[in-house]
Coordinates of C-alpha atoms (C1' of nucleotides) in Angstrom, one line a residue:
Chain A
X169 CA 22.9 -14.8 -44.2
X170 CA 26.2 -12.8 -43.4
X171 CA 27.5 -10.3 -46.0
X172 CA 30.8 -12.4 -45.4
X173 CA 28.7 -14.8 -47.1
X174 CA 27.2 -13.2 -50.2
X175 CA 30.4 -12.1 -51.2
X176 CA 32.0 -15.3 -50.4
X177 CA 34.2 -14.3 -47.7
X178 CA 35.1 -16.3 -44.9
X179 CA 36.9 -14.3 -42.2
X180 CA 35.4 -11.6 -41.0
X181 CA 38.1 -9.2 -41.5
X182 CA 39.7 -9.9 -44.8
X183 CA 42.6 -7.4 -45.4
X184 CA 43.1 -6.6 -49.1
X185 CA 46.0 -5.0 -50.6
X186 CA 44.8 -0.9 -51.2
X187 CA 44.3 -1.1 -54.7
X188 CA 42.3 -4.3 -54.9
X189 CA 39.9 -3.2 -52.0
X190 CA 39.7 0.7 -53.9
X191 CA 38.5 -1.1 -57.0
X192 CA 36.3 -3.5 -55.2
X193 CA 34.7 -0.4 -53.5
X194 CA 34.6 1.7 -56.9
X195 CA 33.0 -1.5 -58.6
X196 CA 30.2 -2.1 -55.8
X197 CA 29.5 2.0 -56.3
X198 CA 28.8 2.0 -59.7
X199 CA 26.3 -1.3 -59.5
X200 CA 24.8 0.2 -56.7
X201 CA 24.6 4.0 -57.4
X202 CA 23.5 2.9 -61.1
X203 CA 20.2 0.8 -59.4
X204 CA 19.3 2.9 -56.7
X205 CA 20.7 6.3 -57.8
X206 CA 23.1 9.1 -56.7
X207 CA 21.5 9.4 -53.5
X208 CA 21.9 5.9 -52.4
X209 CA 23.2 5.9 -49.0
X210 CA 27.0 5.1 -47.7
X211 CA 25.4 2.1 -45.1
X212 CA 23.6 0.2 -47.9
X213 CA 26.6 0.8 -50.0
X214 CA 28.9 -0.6 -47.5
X215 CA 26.3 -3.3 -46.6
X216 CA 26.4 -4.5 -50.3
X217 CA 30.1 -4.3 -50.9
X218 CA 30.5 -6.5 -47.4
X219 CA 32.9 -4.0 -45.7
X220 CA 31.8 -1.7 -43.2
X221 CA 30.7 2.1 -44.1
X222 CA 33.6 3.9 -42.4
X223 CA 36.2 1.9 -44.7
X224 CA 34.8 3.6 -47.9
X225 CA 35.7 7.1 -45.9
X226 CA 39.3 5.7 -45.8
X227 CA 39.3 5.5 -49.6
X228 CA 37.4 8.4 -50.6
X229 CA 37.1 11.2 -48.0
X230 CA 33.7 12.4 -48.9
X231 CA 30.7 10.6 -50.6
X232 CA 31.5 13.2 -53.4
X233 CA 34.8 12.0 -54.0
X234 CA 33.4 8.2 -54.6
X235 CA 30.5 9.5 -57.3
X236 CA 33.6 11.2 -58.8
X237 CA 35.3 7.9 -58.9
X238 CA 32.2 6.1 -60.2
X239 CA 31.6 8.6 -63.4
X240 CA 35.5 8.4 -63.8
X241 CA 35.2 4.0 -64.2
X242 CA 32.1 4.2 -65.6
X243 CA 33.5 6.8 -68.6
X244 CA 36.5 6.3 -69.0
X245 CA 37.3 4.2 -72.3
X246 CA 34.0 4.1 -73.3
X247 CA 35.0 5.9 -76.6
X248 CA 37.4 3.8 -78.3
X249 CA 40.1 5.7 -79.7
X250 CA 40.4 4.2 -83.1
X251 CA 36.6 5.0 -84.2
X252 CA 37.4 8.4 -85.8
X253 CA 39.5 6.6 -88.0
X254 CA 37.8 3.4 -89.1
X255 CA 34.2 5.6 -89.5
X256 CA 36.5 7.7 -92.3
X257 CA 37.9 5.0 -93.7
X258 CA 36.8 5.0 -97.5
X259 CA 37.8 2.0 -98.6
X260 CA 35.4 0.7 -96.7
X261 CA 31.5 1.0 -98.0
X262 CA 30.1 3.6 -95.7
X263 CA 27.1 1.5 -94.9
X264 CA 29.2 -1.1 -93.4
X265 CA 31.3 1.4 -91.0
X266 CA 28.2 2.8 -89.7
X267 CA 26.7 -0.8 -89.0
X268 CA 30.2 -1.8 -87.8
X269 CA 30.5 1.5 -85.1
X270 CA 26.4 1.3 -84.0
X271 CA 26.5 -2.5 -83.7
X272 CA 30.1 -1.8 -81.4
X273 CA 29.0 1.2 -79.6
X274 CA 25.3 -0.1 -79.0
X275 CA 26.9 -3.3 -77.2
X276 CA 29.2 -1.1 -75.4
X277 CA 26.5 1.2 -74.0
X278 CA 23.3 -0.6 -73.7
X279 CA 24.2 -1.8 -70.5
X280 CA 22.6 -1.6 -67.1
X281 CA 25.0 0.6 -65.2
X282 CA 26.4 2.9 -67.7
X283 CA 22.8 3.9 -69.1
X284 CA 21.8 4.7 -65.4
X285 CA 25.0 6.2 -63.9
X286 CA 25.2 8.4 -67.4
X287 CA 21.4 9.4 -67.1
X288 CA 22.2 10.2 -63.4
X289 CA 24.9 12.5 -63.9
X290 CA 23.7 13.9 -66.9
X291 CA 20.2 15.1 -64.7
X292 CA 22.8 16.3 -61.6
X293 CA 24.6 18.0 -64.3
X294 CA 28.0 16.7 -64.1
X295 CA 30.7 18.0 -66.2
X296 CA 31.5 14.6 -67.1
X297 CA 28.5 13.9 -68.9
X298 CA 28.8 17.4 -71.1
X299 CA 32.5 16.6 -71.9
X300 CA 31.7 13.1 -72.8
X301 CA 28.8 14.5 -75.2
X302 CA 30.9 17.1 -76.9
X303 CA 33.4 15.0 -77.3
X304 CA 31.7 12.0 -79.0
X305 CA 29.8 15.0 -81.4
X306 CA 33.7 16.3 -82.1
X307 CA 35.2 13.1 -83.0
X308 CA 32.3 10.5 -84.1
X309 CA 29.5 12.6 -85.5
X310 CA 30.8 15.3 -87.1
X311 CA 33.3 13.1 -89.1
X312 CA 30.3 10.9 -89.7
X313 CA 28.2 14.6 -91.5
X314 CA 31.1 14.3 -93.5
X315 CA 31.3 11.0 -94.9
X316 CA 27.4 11.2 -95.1
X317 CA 28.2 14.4 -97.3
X318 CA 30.8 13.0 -99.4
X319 CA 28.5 9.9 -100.5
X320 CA 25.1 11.9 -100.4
X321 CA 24.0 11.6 -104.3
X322 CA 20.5 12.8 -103.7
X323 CA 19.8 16.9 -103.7
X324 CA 19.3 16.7 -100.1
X325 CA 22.7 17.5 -97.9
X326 CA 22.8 16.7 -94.2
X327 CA 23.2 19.3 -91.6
X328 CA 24.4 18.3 -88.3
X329 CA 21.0 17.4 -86.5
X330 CA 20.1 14.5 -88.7
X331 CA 23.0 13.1 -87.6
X332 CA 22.1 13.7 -83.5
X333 CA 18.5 12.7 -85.1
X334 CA 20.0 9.3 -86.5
X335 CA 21.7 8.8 -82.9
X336 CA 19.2 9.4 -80.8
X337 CA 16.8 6.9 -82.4
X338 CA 19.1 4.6 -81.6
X339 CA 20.1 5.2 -78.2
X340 CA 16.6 5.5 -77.3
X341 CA 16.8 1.8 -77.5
X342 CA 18.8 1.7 -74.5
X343 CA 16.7 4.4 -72.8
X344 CA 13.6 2.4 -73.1
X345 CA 15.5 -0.9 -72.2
X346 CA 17.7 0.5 -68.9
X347 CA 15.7 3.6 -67.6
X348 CA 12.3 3.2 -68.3
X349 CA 12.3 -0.6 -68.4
X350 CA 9.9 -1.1 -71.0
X351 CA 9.9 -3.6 -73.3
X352 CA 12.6 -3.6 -76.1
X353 CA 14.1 -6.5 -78.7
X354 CA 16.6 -8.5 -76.8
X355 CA 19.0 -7.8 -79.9
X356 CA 18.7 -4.5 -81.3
X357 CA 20.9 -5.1 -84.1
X358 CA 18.3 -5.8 -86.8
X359 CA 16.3 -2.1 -85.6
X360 CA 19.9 -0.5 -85.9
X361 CA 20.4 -1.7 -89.1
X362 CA 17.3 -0.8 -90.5
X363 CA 17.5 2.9 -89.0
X364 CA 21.1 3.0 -90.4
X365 CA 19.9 2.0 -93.8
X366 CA 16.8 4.0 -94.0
X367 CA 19.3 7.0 -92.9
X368 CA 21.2 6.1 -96.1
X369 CA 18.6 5.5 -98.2
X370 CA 16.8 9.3 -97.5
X371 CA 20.4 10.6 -98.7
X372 CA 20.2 8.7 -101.5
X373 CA 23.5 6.3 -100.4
X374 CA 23.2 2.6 -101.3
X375 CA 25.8 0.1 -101.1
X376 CA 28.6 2.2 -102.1
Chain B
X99 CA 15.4 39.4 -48.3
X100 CA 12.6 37.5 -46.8
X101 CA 10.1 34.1 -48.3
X102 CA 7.2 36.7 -48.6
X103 CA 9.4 39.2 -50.3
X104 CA 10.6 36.8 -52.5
X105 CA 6.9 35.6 -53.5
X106 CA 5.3 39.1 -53.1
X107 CA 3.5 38.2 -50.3
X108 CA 2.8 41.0 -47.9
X109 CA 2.1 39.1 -44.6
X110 CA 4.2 36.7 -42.7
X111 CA 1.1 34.7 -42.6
X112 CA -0.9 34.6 -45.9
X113 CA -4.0 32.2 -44.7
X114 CA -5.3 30.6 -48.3
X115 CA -8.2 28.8 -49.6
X116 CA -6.4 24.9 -49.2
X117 CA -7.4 24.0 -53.0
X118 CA -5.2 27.4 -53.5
X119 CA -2.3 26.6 -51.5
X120 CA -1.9 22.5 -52.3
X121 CA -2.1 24.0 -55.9
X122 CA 0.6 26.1 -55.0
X123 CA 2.9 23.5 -53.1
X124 CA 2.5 21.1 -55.7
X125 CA 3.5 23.9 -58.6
X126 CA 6.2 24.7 -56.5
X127 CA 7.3 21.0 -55.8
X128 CA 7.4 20.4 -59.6
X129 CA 9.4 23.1 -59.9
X130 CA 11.8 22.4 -57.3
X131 CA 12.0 18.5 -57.7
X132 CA 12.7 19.0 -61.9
X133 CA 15.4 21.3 -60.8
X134 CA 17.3 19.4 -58.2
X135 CA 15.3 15.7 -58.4
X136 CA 13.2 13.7 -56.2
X137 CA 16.0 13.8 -53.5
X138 CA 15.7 17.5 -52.7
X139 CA 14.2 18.4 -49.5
X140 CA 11.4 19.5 -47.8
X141 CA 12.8 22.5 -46.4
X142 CA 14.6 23.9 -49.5
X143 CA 11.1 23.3 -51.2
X144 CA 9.1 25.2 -48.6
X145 CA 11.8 28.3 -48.7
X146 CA 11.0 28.4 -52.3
X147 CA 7.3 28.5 -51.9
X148 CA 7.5 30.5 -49.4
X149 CA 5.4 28.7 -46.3
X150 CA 6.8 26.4 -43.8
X151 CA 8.5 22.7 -44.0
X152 CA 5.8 21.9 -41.2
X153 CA 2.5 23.0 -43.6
X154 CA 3.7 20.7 -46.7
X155 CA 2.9 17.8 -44.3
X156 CA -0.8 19.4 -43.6
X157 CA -1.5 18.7 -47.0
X158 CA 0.5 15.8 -48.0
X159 CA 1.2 13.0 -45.4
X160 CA 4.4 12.0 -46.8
X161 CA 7.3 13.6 -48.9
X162 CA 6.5 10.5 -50.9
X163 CA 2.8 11.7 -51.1
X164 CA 3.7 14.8 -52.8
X165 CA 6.3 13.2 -55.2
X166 CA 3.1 11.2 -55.9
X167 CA 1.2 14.5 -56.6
X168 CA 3.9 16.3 -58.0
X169 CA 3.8 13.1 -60.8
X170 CA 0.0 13.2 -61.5
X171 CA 0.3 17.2 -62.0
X172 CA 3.2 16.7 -64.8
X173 CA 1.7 13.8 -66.5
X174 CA -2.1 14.8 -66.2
X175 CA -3.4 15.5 -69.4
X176 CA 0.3 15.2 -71.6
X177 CA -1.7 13.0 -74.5
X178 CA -4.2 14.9 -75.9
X179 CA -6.8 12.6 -76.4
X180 CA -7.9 13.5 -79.8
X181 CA -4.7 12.3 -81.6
X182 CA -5.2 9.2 -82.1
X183 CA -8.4 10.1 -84.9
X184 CA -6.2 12.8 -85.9
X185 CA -3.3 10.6 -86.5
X186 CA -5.8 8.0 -88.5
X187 CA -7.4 10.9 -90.4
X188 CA -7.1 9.3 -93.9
X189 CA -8.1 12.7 -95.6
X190 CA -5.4 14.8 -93.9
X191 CA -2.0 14.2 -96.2
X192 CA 0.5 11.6 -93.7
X193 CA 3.3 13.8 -93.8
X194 CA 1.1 16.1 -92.7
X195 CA -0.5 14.1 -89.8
X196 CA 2.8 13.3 -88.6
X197 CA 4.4 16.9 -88.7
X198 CA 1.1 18.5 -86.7
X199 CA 1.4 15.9 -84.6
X200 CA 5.5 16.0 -84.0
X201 CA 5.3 19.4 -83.7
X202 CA 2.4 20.1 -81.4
X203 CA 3.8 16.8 -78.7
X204 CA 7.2 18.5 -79.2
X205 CA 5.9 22.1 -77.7
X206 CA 3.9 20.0 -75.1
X207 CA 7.4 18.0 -74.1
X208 CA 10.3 19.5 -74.7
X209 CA 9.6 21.3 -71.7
X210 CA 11.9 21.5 -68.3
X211 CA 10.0 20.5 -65.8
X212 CA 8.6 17.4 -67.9
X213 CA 11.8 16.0 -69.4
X214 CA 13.4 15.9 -66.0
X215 CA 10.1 15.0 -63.9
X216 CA 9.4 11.9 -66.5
X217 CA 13.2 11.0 -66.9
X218 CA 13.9 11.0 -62.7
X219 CA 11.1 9.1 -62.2
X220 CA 11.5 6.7 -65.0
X221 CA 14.6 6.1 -63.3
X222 CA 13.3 5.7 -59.9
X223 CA 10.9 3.1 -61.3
X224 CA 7.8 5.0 -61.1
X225 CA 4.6 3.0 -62.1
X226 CA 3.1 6.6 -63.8
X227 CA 6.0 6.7 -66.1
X228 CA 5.4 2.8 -67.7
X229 CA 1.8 3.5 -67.9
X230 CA 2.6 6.5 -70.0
X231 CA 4.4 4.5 -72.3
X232 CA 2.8 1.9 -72.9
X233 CA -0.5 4.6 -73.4
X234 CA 1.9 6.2 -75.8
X235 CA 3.1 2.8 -77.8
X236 CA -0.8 1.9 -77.8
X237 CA -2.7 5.1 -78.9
X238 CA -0.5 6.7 -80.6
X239 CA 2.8 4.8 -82.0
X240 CA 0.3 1.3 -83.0
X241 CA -1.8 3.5 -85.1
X242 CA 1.2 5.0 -86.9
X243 CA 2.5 2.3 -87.3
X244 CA -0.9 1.2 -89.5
X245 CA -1.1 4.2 -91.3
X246 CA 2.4 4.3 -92.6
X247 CA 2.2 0.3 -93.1
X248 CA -1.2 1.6 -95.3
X249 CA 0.8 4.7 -97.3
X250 CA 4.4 2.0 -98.0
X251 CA 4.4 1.6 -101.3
X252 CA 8.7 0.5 -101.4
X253 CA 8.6 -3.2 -101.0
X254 CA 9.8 -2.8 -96.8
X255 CA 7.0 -2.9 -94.5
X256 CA 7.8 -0.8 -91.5
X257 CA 7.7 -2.5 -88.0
X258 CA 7.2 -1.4 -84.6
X259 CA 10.7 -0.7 -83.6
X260 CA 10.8 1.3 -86.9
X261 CA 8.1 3.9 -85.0
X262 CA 10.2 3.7 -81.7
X263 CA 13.4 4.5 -83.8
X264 CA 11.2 7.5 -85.2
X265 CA 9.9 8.5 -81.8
X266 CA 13.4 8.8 -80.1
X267 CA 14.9 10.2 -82.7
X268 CA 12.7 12.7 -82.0
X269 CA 12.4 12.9 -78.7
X270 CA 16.1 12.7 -77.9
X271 CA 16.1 16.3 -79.2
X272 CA 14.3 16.9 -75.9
X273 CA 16.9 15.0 -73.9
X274 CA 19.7 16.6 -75.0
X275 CA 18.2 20.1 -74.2
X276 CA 17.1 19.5 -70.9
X277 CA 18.2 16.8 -69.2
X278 CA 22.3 16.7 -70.8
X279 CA 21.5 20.6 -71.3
X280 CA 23.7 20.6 -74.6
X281 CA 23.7 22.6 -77.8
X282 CA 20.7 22.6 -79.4
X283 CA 18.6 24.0 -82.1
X284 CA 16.3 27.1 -80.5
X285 CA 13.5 25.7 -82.9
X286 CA 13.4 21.7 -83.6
X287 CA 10.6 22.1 -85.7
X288 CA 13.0 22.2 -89.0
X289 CA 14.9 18.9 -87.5
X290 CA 11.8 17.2 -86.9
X291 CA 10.1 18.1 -90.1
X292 CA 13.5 16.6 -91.7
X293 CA 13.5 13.7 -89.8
X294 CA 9.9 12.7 -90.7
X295 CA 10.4 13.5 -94.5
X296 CA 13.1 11.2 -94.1
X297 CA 11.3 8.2 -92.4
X298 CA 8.4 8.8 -95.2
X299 CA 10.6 9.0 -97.9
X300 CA 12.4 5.4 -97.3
X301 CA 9.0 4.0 -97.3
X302 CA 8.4 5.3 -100.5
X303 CA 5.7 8.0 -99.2
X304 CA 6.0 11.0 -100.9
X305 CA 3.2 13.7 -100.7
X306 CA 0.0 11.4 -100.5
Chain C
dA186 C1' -18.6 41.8 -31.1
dT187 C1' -18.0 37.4 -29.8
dT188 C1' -17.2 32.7 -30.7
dT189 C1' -15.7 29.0 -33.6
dT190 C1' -13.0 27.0 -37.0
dT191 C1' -8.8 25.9 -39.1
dA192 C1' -4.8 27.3 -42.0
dT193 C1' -0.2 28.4 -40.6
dA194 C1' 4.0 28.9 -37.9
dG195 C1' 7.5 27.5 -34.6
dA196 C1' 9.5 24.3 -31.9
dT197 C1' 10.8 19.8 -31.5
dC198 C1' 11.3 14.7 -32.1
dA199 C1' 13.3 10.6 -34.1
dT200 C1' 15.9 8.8 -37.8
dT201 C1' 18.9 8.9 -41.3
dT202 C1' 23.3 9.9 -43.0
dG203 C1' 27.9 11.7 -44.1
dA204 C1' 32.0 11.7 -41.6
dT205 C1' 35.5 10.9 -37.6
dC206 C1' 38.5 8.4 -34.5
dA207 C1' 40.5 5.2 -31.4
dA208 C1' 41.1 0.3 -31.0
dT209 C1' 42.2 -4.0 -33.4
dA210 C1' 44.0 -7.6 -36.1
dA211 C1' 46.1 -9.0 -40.4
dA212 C1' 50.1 -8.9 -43.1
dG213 C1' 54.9 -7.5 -43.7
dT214 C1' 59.7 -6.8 -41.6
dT215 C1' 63.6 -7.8 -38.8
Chain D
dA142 C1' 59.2 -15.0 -32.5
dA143 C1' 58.9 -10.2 -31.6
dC144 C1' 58.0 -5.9 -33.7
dT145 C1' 56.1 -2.5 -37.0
dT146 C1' 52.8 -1.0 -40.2
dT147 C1' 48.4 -0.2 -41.7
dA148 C1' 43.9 -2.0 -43.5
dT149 C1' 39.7 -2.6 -41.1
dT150 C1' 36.3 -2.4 -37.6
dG151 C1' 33.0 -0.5 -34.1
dA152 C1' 31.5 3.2 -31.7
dT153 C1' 30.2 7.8 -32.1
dC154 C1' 29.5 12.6 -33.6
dA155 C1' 27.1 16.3 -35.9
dA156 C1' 24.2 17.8 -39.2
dA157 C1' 20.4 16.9 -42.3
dT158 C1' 15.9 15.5 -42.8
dG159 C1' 11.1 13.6 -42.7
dA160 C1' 7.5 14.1 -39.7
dT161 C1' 4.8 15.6 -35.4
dC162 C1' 2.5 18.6 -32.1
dT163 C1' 1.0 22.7 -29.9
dA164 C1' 0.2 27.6 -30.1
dT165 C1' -1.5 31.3 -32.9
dA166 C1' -3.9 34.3 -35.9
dA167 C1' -6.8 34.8 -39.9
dA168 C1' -11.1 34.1 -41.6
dA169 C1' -15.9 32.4 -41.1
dA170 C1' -20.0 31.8 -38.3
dT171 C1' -23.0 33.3 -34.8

DNA sequence: ATTTTTATAGATCATTTGATCAATAAAGTT
DNA sequence: AACTTTATTGATCAAATGATCTATAAAAAT
């Protein structure tokens, strides 16, 4: 079998406008970068994507460039905007935005590729991966303390690591499901919710 | 400065016992592979131990070999053996069972060269790291499991994904310090201990 | 002291791998 | 239909890298 075939090409040159081939070639990095790992080489790369290795030079002039590219499509957006702003939202019962942001952002990053690719650059240290985490402590989390504050009733008042502590139980769930490929429920929903509420419950907030 | 200055040697050709020096490499490659991960090469290792690329492939036959090595070193002895009683200990308090054990597993683990050893080559798909994990999930989280399932006295009975959400809540404390290298607390004994309290406490355990 | 053994070094091989460049053909332009 | 542009290929380079092999010197044995 041709690599024409597996990607369902027919000619063997197939000339795509620059954009649509760049995108093609980011797309193919991430899957394969995310399975094999940042050290994957440019031949298997180019062998998977079904284009030859010296066309992904002619997008990206070094291999550095393309991992740059992958963190860049594998990030970007994967913070959506409007989450500070929906987790503060009092008029909704706190329990139900924090099931309503884990239950999005759990779907959003329990998945194959971004799991890996973040793990990856996060061990090679990429800036990316720092920014990312500061920024989702700035603007998710440390709201979050605060609406976990304002409802606390019991004498107990969070401090910022029980919040990280309540976030990485649950991304752990995606740790155990994407890098160390153990088993884990097929829908985490029902362990999220019962983390979020026993989080609640320890602060004394119940359905308000 | 030269390799023997840099390791205090004396000699350009230190002749050791070969228990000695395949101790030594594999130290070294622990080192060096937690650092800058299984894709580092031979010759930036032997620089840092200080011997030749050529004499890491007297003792081990492959790069892969060592890796192999390098993994048995890290995970060698990483559950202490005795937990599981101690853990079941009926006439120790819980709370306090889990906050020795927490707390003595945190020391052993939140260590550099573990985190990143265990995470690259749960990435990589290592056989080691599974084994480990499931050893961990049978000795130690099952067991918990029983004994906070025997202490409930709210009406929920925990589950296992409740002990996983514990664990890597836990855990990710670990992550974030050395494989994201973020912001963390110095000490995590105070988050752990706050983090348990708070898992006992929505199961209705108090101080029994 | 002399010989033997073997741990180590230095040189080198064979691939692998990131990167380059001229030739080519597919699409657009006139 | 002829021409121009440029996306893509195939061949190739240079460096990196895992691995091998012989010479050597540090111990051990005699």
């Amino acid at each position: 079998m041709t690599d024409a075939a597996e990607t369902g090409e027919t000619s063997s040159r197939r000339r795509l406008p620059p954009s649509e081939r760049r995108r093609q070639i980011v797309d193919g990095a991430v899957a394969f970068f995310a399975e094999v790992g940042l050290d994957g080489n440019t031949r298997d790369l180019a062998k998977r994507i079904g284009v030859t290795q010296s066309l992904l030079f002619n997008y990206f002039a070094t291999k550095d460039d393309l991992i740059e590219a992958v963190y860049e499509k594998v990030y970007l957006g994967r913070l959506s905007p409007d989450w500070p702003e929906r987790l503060t939202d009092r008029s909704v019962p706190l329990r139900r935005r924090l099931l309503d942001f884990y239950t999005e952002y759990s779907t959003l990053i329990f998945e194959y590729e971004w799991m890996r690719i973040f793990m990856f650059s996060g061990l090679y240290g990429a800036e990316l991966n720092r920014r990312y985490l500061k920024h989702l402590g700035d603007v998710i989390l440390k709201p979050l303390l605060g609406e976990i504050e304002h409802a606390a009733t019991s004498g107990a008042s969070p401090v910022m690591e029980d919040i990280w502590n309540l976030h990485g139980g649950i991304v752990y769930i995606g740790i155990r499901q994407h890098i160390y490929r153990t088993p884990c429920p097929d829908d985490p929903s029902e362990a999220i919710t019962r983390a979020v509420d026993r989080f609640l419950m320890s602060f004394g907030i119940g359905e308000g």
